[in-house]
Coordinates of C-alpha atoms and ligand atoms in Angstrom, one line a residue:
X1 CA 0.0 0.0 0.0
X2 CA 1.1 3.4 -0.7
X3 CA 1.6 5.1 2.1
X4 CA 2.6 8.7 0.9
X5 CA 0.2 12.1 1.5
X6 CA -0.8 12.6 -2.0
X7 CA -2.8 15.8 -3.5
X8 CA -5.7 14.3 -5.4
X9 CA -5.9 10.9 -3.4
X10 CA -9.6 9.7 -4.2
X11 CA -12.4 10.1 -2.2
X12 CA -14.3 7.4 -1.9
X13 CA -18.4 6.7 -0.8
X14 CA -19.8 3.4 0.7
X15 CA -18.1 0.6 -1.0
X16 CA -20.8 -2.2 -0.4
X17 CA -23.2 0.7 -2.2
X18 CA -21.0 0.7 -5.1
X19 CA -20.5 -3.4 -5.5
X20 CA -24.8 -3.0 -5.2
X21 CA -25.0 -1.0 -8.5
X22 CA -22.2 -2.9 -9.7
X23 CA -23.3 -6.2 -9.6
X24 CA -27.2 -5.1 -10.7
X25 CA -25.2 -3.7 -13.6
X26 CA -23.6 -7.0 -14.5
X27 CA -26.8 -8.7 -14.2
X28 CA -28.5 -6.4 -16.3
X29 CA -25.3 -6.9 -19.0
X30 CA -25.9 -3.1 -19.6
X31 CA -22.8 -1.9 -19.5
X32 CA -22.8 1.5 -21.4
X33 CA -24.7 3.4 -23.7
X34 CA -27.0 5.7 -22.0
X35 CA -27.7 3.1 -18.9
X36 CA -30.0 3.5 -16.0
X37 CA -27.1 4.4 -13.8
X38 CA -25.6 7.2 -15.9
X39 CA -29.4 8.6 -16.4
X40 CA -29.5 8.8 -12.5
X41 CA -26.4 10.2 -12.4
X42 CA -27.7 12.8 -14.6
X43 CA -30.8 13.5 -13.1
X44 CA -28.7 14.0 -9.5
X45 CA -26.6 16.4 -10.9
X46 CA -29.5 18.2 -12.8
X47 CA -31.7 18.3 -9.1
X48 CA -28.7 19.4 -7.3
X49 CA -27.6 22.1 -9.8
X50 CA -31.2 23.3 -10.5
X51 CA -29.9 23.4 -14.1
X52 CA -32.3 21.5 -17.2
X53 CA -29.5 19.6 -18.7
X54 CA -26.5 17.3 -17.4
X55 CA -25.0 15.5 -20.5
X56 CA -22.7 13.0 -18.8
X57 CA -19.3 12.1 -21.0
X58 CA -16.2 9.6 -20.3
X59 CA -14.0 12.7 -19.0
X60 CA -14.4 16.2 -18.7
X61 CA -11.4 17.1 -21.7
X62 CA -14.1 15.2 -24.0
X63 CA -16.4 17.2 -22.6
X64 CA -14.8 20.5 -23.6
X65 CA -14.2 19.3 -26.7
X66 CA -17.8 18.4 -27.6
X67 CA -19.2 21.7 -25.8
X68 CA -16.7 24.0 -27.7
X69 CA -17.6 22.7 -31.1
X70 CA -21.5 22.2 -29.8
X71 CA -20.8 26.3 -29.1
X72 CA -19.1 27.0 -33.0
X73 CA -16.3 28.0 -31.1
X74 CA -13.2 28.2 -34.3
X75 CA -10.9 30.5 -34.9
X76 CA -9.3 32.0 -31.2
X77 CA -10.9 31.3 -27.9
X78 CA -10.0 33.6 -25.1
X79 CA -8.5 31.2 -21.8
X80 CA -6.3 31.4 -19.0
X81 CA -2.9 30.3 -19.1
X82 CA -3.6 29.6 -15.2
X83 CA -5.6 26.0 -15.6
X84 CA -5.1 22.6 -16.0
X85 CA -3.6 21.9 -19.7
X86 CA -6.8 20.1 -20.9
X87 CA -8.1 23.5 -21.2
X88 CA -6.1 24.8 -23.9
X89 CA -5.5 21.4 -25.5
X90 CA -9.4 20.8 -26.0
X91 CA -9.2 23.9 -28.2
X92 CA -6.5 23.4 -30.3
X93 CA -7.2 19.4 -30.4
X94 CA -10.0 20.5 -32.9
X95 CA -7.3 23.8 -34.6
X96 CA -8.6 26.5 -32.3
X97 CA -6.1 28.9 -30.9
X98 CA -6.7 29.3 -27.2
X99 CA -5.8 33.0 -26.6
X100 CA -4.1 33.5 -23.2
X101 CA -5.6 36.0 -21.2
X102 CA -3.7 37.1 -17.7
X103 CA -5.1 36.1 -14.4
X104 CA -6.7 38.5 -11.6
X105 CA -3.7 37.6 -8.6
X106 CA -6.8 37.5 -5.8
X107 CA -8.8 34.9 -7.2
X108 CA -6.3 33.2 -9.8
X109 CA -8.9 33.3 -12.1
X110 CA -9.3 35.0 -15.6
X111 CA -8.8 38.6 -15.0
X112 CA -11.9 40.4 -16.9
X113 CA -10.1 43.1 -17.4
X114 CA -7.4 41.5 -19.5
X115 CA -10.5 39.7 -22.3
X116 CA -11.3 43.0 -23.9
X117 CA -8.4 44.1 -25.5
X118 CA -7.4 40.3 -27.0
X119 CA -10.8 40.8 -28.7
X120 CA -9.8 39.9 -32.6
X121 CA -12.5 39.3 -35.9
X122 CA -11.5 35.8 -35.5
X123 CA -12.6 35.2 -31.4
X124 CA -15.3 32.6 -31.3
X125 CA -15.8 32.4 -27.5
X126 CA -14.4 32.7 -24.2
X127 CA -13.5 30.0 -21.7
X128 CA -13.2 30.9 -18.4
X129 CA -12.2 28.4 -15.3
X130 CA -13.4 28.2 -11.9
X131 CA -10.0 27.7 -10.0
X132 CA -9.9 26.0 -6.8
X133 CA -13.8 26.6 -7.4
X134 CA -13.8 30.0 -6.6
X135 CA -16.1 31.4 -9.2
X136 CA -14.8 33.4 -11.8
X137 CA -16.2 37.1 -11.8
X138 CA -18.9 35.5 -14.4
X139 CA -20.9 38.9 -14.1
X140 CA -18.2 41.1 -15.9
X141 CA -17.3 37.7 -18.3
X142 CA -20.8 37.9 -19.2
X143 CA -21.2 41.7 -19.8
X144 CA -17.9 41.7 -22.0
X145 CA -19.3 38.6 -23.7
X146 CA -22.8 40.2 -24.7
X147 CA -21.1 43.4 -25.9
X148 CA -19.1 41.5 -28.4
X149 CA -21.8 38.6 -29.1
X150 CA -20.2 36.0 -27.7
X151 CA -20.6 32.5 -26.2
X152 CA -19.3 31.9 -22.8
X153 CA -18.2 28.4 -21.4
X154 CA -16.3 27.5 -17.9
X155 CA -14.4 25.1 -17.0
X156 CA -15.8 24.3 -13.7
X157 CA -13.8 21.0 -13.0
X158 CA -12.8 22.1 -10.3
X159 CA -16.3 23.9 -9.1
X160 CA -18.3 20.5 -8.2
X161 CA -21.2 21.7 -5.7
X162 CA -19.8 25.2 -5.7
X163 CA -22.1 28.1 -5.3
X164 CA -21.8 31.8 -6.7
X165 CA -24.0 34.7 -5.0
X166 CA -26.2 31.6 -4.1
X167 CA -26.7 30.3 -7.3
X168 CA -25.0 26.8 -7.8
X169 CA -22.1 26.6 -10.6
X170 CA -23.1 24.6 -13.5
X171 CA -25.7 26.9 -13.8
X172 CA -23.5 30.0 -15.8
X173 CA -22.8 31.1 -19.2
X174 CA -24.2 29.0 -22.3
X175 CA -22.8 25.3 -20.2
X176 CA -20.4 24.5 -17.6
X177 CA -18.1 21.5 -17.6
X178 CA -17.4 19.3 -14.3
X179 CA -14.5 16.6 -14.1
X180 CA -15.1 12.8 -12.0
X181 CA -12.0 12.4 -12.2
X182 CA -10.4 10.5 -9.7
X183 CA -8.7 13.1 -7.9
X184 CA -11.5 15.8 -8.4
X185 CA -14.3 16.4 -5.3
X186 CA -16.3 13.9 -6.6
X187 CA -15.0 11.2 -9.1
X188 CA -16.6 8.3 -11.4
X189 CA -12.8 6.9 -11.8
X190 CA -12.8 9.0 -15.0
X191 CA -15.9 11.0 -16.0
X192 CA -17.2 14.7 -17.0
X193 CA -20.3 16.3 -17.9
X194 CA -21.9 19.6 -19.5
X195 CA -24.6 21.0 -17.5
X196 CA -26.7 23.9 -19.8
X197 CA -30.1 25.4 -19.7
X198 CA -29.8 25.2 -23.7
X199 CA -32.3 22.9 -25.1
X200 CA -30.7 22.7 -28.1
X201 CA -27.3 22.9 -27.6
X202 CA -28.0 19.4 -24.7
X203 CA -29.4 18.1 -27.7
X204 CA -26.6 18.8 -29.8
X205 CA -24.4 17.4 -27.4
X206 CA -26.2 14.1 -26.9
X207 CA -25.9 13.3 -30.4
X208 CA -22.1 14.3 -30.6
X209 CA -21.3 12.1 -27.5
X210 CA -22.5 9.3 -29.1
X211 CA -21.1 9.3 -33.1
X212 CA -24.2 11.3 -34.0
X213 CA -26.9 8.7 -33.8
X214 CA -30.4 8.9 -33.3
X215 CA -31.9 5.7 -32.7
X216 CA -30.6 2.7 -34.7
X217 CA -28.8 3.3 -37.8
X218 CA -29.4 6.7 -38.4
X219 CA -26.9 9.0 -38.3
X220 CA -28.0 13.0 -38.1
X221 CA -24.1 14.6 -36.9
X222 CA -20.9 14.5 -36.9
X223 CA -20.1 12.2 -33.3
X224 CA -17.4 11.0 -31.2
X225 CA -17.4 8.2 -28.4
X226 CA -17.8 10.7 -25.4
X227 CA -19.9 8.0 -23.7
X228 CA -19.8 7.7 -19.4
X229 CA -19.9 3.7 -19.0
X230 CA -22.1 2.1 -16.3
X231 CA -19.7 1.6 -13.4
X232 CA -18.1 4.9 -13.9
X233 CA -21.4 6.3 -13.4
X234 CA -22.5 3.6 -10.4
X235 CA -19.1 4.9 -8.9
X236 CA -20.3 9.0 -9.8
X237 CA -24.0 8.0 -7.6
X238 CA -22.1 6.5 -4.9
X239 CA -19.7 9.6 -4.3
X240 CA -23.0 11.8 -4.8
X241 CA -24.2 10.5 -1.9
X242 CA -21.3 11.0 0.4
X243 CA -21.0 14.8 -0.9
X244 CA -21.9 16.0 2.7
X245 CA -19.3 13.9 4.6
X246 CA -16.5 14.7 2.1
X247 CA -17.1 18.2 2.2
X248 CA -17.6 18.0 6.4
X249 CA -13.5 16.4 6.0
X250 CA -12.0 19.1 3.7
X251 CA -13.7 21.3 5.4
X252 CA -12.1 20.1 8.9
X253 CA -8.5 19.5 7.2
X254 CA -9.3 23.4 5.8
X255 CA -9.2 24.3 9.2
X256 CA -6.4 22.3 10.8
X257 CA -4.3 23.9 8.2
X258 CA -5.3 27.3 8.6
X259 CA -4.4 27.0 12.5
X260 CA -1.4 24.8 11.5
X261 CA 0.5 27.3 9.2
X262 CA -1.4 30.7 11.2
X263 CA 1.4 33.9 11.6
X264 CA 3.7 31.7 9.2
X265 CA 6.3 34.1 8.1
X266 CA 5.5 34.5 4.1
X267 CA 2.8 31.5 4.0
X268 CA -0.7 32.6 3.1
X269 CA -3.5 30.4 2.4
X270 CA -6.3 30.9 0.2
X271 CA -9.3 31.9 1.6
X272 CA -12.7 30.8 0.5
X273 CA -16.1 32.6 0.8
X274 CA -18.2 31.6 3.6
X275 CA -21.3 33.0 2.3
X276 CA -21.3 30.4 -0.6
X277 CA -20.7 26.7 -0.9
X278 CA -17.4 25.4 -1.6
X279 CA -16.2 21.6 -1.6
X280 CA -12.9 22.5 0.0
X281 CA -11.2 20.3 -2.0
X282 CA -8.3 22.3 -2.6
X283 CA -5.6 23.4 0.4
X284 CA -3.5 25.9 -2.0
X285 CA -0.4 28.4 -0.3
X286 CA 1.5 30.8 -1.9
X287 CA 4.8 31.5 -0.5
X288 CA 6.1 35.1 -0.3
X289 CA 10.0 34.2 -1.4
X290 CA 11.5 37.2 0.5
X291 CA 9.9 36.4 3.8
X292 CA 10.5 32.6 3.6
X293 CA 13.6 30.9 4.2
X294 CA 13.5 28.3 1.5
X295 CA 11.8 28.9 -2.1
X296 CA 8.6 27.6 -2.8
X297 CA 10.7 24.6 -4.8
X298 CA 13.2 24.2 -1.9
X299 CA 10.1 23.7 0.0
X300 CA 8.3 21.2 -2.2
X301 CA 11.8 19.1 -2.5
X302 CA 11.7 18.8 1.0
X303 CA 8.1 17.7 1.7
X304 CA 8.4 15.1 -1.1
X305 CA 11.4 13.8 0.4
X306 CA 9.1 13.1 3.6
X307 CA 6.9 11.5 1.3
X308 CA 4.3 14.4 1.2
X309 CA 3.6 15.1 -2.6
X310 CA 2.2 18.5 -2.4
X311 CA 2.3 19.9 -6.0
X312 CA 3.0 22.5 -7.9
X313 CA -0.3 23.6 -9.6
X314 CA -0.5 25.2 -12.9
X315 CA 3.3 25.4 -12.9
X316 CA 4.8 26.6 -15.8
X317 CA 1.3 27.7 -17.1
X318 CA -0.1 26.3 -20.6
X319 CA 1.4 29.1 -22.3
X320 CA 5.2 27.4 -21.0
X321 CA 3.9 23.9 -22.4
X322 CA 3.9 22.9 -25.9
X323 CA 2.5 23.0 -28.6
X324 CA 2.1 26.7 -27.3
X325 CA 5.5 27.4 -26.0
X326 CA 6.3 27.2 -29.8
X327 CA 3.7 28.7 -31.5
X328 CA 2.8 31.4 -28.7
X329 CA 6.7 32.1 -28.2
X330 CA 6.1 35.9 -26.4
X331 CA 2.9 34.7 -24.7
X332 CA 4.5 35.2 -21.4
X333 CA 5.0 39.2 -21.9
X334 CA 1.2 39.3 -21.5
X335 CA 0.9 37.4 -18.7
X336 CA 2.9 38.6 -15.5
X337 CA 0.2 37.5 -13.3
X338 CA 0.1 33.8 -14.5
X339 CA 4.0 34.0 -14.1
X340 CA 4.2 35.1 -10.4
X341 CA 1.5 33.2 -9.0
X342 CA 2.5 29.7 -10.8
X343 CA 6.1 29.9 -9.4
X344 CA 5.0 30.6 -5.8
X345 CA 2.2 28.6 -5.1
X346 CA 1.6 25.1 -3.6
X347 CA -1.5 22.8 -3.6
X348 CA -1.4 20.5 -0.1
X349 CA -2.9 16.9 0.1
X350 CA -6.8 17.0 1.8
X351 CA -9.3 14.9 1.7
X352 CA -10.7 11.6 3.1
X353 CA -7.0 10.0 3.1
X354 CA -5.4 12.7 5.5
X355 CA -6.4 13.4 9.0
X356 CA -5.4 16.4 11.6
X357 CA -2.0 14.3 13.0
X358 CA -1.1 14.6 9.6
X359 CA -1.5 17.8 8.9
X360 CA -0.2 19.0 12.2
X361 CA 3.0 17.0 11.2
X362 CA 3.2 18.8 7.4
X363 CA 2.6 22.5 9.4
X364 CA 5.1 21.7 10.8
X365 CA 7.3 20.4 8.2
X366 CA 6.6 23.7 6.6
X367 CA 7.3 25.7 9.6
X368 CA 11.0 24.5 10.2
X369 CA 11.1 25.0 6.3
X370 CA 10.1 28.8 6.1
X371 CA 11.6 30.1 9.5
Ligands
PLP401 C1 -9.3 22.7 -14.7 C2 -9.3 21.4 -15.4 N1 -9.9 21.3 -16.6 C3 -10.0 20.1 -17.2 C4 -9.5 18.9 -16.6 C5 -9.6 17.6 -17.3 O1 -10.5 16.7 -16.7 P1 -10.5 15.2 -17.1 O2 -9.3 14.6 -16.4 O3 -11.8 14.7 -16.5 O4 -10.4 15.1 -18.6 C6 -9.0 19.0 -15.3 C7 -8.4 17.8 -14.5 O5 -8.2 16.8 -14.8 C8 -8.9 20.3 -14.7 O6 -8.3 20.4 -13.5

């Protein structure tokens, strides 16, 4: 058994729950294909979110994929550099340049300020993520957005059973996309979704998710396999229904850290909104390098060595990875804010697999590290 304090170790709901559906599942030798289990799942998501539509896919970079061209996004699509790579590679998986826009250094999320003036003729769309799921400012996205006529889409992989000035995410812009994945919140082993209120752009999606077919031999779109299997989405229900008691435990090892690493000498931690809801699955410091002994790498080095993977999250940015490094080589120039914030920060393990001895022992780790 691995014994090491990972970021992103799974959280995981009643096991006998999940060997229920998986068993009724392999009785009913329906396996995939729009099963009873992923239409539940669905449905949950749909109830929870208050939102018409939850098209559930095999993984959430499908997802994106499916939703942007769903959307007519071509051309450039405005994105932060600040996200998980998937972002940016949905786009230009299908020849659409992502266009990096800068990142507010509060919230780590897009900076609204920074869309306007990468406006071209050729922008489709823009893409805005959730980060930690703190929501992005959608209300100034949006009002950009409507000035120029276009779509809006987040990447809320992050934002499972997040709220916004008491309105649940999932339910902003034309769709949101979540991510099951195995270290996200909530995970189906792999899995994503596209929540929308659009009628016809959930229908749109439906079809493309499954090679374009409606009914039996009939073919009305171009599809891909974006399909969410039966156990994944057995695994997705079971998780659903232990959303209170994970939250309850990131919310607890929230706490123990914030105590832990309190009057630190250039250690913040990010601070989430108490007014809204927030699945705390994300324990993220920056490290001020002039008031901190070691660098935030030195730092890292030395926790992994203990055998706590913390991480460096979105470190270098997309904008340092290729295939943009080489096509966007003076990206960086635009985005000082994505720079500072991905050399100094670092994401801490939570969850179900790390209790409050543990996290009193990586405080103090850190402690002896910064002082
Ligand atoms: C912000 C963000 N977007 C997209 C993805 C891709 O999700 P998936 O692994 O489900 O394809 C992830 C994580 O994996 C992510 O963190």
């Amino acid at each position: 058994m691995d014994t090491k304090l990972h970021v992103g170790r799974p959280n995981l709901g009643d096991r006998d729950s999940f060997l229920r559906r998986v068993n009724e599942a392999l009785d009913s030798r329906w396996l995939t294909n729009n099963g009873p289990f992923t239409r539940e799942f669905e449905n949950a998501i749909s109830d929870m979110i208050g939102v018409r539509h939850v098209v559930a896919m095999c993984n959430a970079t499908v997802a994106l994929e499916i939703a942007s061209r769903a959307l007519g996004f071509t051309g450039e699509v405005i994105v932060p550099s600040y996200t998980f790579v998937a972002t940016a590679h949905a786009l230009q998986w299908q020849g659409i340049t992502p266009v990096f826009a800068d990142i507010d250094p509060l919230t780590h999320n897009i900076d609204p300020k920074r869309i306007e003036e990468l406006i071209t003729p050729r922008t489709t769309g823009i893409l805005g993520v959730h980060v930690w799921g703190r929501p992005c400012d959608t209300e100034a996205i949006e009002s950009i957005a409507r000035r120029h006529n276009l779509p809006v889409m987040y990447d809320a992989a992050h934002a499972f059973a997040c709220s916004h000035e008491g309105r649940m995410i999932g339910a902003f812009g034309s769709c949101e996309i979540f991510s099951f994945h195995g270290t996200k919140f909530i995970n189906s082993f792999e899995g994503g979704a596209v929540t929308t209120d659009n009628d016809e752009l959930a229908e749109k999606m439906r079809l493309m998710r499954n090679f374009g077919f409606s009914g039996f031999d009939n073919v009305i779109h171009l599809g891909v396999n974006g399909k969410m299997n039966e156990i994944c989405a057995a695994m997705g229900l079971t998780n659903l229904e232990a959303i209170e008691e994970i939250v309850s435990v990131n919310r607890r090892n929230y706490e123990s850290y914030r105590s832990g690493l309190e009057g630190l000498p250039g250690i913040s931690l990010i601070a989430y909104d108490p007014s809204q809801r927030n699945n705390y699955q994300y324990v993220v410091i920056e490290i001020e390098p002039d008031q901190s002994r070691h660098n935030r790498d030195e730092v890292i080095a030395a926790l992994h060595e203990k055998d706590v993977i913390a991480r460096k999250y979105f470190w270098p940015g997309c904008h340092r990875m290729e295939p943009y490094r080489a096509s966007q080589p003076e990206a960086w120039r635009n985005l000082p804010e994505t720079e500072r914030i991905a050399a100094r920060l670092i994401v801490l393990p939570t969850g179900q697999s790390v209790d409050e001895k543990a996290i009193g022992w990586i405080c103090k780790l850190i402690a002896d590290l910064v002082r």
